[in-house]
Coordinates of N, CA, C and O and ligand atoms in Angstrom, one line a residue:
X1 N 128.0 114.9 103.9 CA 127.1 114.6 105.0 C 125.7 115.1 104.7 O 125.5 116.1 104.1
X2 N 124.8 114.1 105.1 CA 123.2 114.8 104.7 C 122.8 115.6 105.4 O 123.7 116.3 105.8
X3 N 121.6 116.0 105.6 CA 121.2 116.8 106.5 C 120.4 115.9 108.1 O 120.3 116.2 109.3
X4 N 120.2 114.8 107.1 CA 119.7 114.2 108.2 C 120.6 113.9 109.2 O 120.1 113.5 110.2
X5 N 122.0 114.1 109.3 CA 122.8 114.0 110.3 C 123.1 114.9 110.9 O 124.1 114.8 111.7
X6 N 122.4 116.0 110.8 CA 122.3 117.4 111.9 C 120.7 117.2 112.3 O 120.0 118.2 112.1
X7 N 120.1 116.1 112.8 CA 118.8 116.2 113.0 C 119.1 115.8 114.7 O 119.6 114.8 115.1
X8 N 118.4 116.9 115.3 CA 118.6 116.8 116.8 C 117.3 115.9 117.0 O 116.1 116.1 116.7
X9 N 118.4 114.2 118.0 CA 117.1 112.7 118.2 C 116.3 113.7 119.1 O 116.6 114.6 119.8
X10 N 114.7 113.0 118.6 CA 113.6 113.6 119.7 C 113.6 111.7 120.3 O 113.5 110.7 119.6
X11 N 113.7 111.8 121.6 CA 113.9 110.4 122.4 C 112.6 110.2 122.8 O 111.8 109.3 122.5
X12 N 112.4 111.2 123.6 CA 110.6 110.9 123.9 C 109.5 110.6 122.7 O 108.5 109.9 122.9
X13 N 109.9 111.2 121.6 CA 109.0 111.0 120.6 C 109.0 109.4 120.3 O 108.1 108.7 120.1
X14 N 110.1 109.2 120.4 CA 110.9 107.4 120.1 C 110.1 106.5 121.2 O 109.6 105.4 121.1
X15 N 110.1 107.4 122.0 CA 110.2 106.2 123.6 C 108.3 106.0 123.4 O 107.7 104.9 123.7
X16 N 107.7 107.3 122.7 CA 106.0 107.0 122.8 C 105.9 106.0 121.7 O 105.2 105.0 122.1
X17 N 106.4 105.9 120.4 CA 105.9 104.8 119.7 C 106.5 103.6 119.6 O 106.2 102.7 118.8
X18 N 107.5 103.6 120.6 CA 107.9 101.8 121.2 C 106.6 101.9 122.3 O 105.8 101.2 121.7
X19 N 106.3 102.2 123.0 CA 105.7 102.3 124.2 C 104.6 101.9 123.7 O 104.2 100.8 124.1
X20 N 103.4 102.5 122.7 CA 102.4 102.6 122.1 C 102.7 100.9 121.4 O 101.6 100.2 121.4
X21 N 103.9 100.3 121.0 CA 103.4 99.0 120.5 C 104.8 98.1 121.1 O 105.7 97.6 120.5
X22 N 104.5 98.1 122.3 CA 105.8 97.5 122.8 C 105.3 95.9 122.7 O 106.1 95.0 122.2
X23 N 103.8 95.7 123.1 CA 103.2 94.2 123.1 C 104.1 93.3 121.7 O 104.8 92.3 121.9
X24 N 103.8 93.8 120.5 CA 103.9 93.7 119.6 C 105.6 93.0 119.3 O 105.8 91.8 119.1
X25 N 106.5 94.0 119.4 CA 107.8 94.2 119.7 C 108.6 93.3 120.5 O 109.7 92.8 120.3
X26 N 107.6 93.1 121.8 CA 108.5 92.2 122.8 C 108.1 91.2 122.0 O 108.9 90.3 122.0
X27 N 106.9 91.0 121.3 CA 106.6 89.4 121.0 C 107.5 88.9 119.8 O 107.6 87.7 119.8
X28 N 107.9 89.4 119.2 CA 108.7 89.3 118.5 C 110.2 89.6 118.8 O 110.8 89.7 117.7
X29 N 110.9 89.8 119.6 CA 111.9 89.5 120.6 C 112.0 88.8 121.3 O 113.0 88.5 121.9
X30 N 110.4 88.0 121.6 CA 110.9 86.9 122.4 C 110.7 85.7 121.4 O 111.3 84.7 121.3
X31 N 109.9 86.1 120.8 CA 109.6 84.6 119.9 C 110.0 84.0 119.0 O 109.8 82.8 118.7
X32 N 111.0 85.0 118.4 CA 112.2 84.8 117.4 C 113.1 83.9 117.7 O 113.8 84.0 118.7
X33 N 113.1 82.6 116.9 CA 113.7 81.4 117.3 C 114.9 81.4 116.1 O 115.3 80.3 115.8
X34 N 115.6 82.6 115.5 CA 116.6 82.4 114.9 C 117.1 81.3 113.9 O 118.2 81.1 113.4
X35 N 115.6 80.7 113.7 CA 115.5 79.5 112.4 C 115.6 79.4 111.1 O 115.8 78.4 110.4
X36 N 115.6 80.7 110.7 CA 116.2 81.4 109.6 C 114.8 80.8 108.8 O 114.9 81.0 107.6
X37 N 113.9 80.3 109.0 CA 112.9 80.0 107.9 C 112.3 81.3 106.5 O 112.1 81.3 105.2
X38 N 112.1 82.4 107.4 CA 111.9 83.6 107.0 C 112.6 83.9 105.9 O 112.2 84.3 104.8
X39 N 113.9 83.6 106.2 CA 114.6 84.2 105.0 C 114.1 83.5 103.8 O 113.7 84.2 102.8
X40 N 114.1 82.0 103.6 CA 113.5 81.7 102.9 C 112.3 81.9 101.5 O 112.0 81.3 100.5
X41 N 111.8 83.3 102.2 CA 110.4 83.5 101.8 C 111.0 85.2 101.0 O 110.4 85.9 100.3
X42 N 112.1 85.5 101.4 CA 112.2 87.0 101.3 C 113.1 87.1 99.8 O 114.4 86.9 99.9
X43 N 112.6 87.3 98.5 CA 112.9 87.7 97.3 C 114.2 88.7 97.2 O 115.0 88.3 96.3
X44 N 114.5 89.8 97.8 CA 115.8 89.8 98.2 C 116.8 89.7 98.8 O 117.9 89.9 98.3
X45 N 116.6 89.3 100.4 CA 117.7 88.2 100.6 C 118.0 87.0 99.5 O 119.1 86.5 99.5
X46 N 117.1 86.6 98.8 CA 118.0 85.4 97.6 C 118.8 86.5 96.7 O 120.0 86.5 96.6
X47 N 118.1 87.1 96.3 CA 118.8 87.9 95.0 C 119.7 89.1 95.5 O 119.9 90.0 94.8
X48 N 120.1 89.1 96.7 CA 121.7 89.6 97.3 C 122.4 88.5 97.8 O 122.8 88.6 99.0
X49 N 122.5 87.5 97.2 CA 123.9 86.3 97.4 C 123.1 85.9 99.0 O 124.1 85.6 99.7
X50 N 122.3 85.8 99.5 CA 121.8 85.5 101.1 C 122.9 86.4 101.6 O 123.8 85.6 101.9
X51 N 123.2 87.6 101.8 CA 123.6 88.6 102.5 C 122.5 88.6 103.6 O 121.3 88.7 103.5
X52 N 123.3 88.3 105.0 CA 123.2 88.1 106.3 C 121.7 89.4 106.4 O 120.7 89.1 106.9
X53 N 122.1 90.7 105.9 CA 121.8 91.8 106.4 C 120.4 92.0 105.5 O 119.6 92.8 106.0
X54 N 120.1 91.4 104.7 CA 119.2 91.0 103.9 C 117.8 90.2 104.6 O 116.6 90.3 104.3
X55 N 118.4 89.2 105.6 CA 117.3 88.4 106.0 C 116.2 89.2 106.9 O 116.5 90.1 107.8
X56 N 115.2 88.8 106.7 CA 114.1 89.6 107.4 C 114.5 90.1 108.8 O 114.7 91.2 109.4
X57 N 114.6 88.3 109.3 CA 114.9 88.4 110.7 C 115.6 89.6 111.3 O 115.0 90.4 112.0
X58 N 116.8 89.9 110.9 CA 117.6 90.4 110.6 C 117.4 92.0 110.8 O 118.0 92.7 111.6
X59 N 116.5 92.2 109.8 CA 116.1 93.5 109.5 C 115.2 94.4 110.6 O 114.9 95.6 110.7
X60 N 114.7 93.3 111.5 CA 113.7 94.0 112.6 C 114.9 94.0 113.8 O 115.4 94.9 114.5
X61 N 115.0 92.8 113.5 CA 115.8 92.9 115.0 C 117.0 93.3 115.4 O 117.4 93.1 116.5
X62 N 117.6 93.9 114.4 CA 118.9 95.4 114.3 C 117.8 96.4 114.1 O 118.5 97.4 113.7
X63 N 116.7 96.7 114.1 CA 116.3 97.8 113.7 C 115.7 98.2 115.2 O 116.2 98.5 116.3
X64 N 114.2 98.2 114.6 CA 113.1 98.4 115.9 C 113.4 97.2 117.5 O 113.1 97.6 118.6
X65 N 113.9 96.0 117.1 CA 114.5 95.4 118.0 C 115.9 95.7 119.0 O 116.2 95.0 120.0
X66 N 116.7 96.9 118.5 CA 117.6 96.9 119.2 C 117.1 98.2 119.5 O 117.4 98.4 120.7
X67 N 116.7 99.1 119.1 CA 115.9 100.4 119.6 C 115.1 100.1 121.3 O 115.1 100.6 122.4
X68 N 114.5 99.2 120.7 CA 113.8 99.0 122.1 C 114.5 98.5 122.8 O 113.9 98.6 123.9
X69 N 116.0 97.5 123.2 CA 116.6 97.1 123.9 C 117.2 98.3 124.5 O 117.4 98.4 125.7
X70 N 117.5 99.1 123.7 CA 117.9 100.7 124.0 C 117.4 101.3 124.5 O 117.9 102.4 124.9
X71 N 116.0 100.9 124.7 CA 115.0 102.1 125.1 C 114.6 103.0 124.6 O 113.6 103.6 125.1
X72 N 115.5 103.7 123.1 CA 114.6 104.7 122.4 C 115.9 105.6 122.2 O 116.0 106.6 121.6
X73 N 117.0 104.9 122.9 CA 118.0 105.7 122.6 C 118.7 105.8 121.3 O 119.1 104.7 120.8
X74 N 119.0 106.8 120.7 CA 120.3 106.3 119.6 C 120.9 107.6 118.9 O 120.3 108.6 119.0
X75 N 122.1 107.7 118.1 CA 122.6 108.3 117.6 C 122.1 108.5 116.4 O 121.2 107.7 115.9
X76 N 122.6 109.7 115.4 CA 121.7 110.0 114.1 C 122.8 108.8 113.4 O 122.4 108.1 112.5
X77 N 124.0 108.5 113.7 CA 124.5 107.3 112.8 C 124.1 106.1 113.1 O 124.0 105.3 112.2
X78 N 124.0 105.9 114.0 CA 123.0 104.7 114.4 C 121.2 104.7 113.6 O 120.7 103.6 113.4
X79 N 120.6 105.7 113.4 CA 119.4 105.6 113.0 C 119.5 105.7 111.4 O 118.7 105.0 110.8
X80 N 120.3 106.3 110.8 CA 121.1 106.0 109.7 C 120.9 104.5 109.4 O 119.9 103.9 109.0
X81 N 121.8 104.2 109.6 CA 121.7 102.7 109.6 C 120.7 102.0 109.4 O 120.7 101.3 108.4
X82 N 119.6 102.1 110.5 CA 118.6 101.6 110.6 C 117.5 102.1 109.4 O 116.6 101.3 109.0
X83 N 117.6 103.3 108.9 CA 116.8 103.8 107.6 C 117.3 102.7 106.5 O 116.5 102.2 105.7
X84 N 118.6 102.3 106.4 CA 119.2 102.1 105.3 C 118.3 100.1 105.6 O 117.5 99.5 104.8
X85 N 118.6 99.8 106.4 CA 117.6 98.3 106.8 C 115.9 98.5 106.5 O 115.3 97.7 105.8
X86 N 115.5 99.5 107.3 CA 114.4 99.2 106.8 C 113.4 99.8 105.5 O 112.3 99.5 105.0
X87 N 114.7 101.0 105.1 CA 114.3 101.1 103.6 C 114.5 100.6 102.3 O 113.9 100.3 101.3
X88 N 115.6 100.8 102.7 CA 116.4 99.9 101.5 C 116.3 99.0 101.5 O 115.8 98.7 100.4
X89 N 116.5 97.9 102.2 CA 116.9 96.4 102.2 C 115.5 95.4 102.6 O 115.4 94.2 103.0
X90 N 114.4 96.6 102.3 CA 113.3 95.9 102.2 C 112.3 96.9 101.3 O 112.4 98.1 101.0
X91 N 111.3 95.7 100.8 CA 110.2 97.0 99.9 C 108.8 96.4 100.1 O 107.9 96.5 99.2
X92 N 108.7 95.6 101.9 CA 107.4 95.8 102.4 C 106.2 95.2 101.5 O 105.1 95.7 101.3
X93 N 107.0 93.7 101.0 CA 106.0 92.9 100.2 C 105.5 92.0 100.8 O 105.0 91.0 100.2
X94 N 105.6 92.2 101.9 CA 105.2 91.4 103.0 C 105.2 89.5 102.5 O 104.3 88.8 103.0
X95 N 105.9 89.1 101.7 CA 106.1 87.7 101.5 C 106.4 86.7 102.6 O 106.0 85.5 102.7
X96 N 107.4 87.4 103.6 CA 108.3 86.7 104.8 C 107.0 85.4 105.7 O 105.9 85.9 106.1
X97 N 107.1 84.5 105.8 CA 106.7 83.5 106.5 C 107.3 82.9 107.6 O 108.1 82.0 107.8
X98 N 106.4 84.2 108.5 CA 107.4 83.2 110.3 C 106.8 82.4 110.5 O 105.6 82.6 110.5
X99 N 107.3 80.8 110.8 CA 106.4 79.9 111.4 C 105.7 80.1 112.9 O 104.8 79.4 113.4
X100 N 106.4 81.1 113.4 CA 106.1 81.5 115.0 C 104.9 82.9 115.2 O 104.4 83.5 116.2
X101 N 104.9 83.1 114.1 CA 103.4 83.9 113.6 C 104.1 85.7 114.0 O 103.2 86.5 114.0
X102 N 105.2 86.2 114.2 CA 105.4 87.1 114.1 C 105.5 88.0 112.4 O 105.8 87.4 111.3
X103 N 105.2 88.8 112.5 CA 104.4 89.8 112.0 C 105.8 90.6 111.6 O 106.2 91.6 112.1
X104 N 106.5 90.0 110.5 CA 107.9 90.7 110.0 C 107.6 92.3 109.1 O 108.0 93.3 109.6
X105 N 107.1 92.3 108.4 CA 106.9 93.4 107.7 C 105.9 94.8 108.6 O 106.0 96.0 108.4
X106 N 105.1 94.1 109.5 CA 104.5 95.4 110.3 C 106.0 96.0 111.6 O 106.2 97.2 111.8
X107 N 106.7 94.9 112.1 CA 107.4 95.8 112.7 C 108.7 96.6 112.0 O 109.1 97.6 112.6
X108 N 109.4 95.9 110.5 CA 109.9 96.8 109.9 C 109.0 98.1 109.4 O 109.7 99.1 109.1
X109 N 108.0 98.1 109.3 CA 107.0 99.1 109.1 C 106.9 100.8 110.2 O 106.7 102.0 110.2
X110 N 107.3 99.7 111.0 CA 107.4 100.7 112.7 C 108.7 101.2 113.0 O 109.0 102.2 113.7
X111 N 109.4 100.3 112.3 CA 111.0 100.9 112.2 C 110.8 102.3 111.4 O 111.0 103.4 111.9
X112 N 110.5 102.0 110.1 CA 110.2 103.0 109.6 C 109.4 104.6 109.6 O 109.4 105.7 109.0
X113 N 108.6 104.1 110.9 CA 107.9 105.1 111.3 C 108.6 106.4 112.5 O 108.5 107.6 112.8
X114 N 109.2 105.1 112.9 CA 110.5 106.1 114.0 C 111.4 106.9 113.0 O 111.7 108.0 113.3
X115 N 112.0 106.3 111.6 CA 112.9 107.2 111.2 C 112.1 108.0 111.0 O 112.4 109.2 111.3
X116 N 110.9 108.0 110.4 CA 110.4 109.5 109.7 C 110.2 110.4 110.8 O 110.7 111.6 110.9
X117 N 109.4 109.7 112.1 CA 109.6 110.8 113.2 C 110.5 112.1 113.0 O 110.5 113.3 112.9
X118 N 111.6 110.8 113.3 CA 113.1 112.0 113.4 C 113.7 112.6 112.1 O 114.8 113.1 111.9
X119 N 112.6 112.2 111.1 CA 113.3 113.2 110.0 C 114.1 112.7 108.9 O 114.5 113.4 108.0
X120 N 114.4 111.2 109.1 CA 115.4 110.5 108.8 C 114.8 109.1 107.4 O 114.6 107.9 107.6
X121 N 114.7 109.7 106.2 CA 113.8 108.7 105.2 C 115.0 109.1 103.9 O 116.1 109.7 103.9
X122 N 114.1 108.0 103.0 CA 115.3 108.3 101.7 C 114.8 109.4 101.3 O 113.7 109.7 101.4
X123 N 116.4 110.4 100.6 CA 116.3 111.2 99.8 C 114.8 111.6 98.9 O 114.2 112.7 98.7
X124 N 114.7 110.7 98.5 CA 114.0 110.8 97.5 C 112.6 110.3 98.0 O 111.8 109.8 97.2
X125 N 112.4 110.5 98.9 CA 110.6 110.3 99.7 C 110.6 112.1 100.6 O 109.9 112.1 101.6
X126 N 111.3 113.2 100.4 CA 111.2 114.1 100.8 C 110.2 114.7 99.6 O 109.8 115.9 99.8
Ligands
SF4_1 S1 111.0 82.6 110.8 FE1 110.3 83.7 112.6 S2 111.4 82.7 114.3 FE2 112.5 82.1 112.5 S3 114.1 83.6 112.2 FE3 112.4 84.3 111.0 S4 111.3 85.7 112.4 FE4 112.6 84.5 113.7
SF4_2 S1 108.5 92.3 103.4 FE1 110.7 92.8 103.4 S2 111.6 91.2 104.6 FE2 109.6 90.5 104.1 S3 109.8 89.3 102.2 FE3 109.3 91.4 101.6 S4 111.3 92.4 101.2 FE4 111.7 90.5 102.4

């Protein structure tokens, strides 16, 4: 087990930087038309077999998208998770092309900003 799984969630800290760019967030929750075009554009979703979990879309909206349906809530295995999406399974080359003008790599960006809050990055960015 890491350490990051003894990291007690700060929620309020969570709840200020959904809050601070919720505009952003909802618009991209609501505008998301599930057209899969995006993936298209994303160099590793091809080069992981189109692994579902790979696609941009994907990547926000299990991430910073379901946080904010949460409200800010979550567990350290749940935010886990969410480290492993928006670090791993992206490297923020911002290629992705939404035809709906959502802004894929700034809100995985923001995902990532919540894990560091709480403490929660790869090993090897400590
Ligand atoms: S291209 Fe845009 S609307 Fe279509 S799935 Fe991707 S993020 Fe959603
Ligand atoms: S920014 Fe991330 S999701 Fe977008 S194309 Fe690059 S690796 Fe894929």
């Amino acid at each position: 087990m890491s350490d990051n799984n003894r990291n007690k969630i700060d929620t309020r800290a969570i709840q200020s930087i959904l809050k601070e760019n919720k505009k952003q967030i909802k618009l991209g929750l609501t505008m998301c038309a599930h057209c899969s075009m995006c993936a298209e554009s994303c160099f590793l979703y091809m080069s992981k077999d189109y692994d579902p979990e790979y696609m941009p879309s994907y990547k926000f909206l299990n991430s910073i998208g379901k946080l904010y349906k949460k409200k800010g809530k979550v567990s350290n295995g749940r935010l886990e998770k969410m480290r492993d999406l928006v670090f791993e399974n992206c490297v923020l080359c911002t290629r992705c092309y939404c035809p709906f003008g959502i802004n894929i790599p700034s809100l995985i960006t923001l995902g990532r900003r919540i894990c560091r809050s709480q403490g929660v990055f790869r090993e090897y960015d400590k």
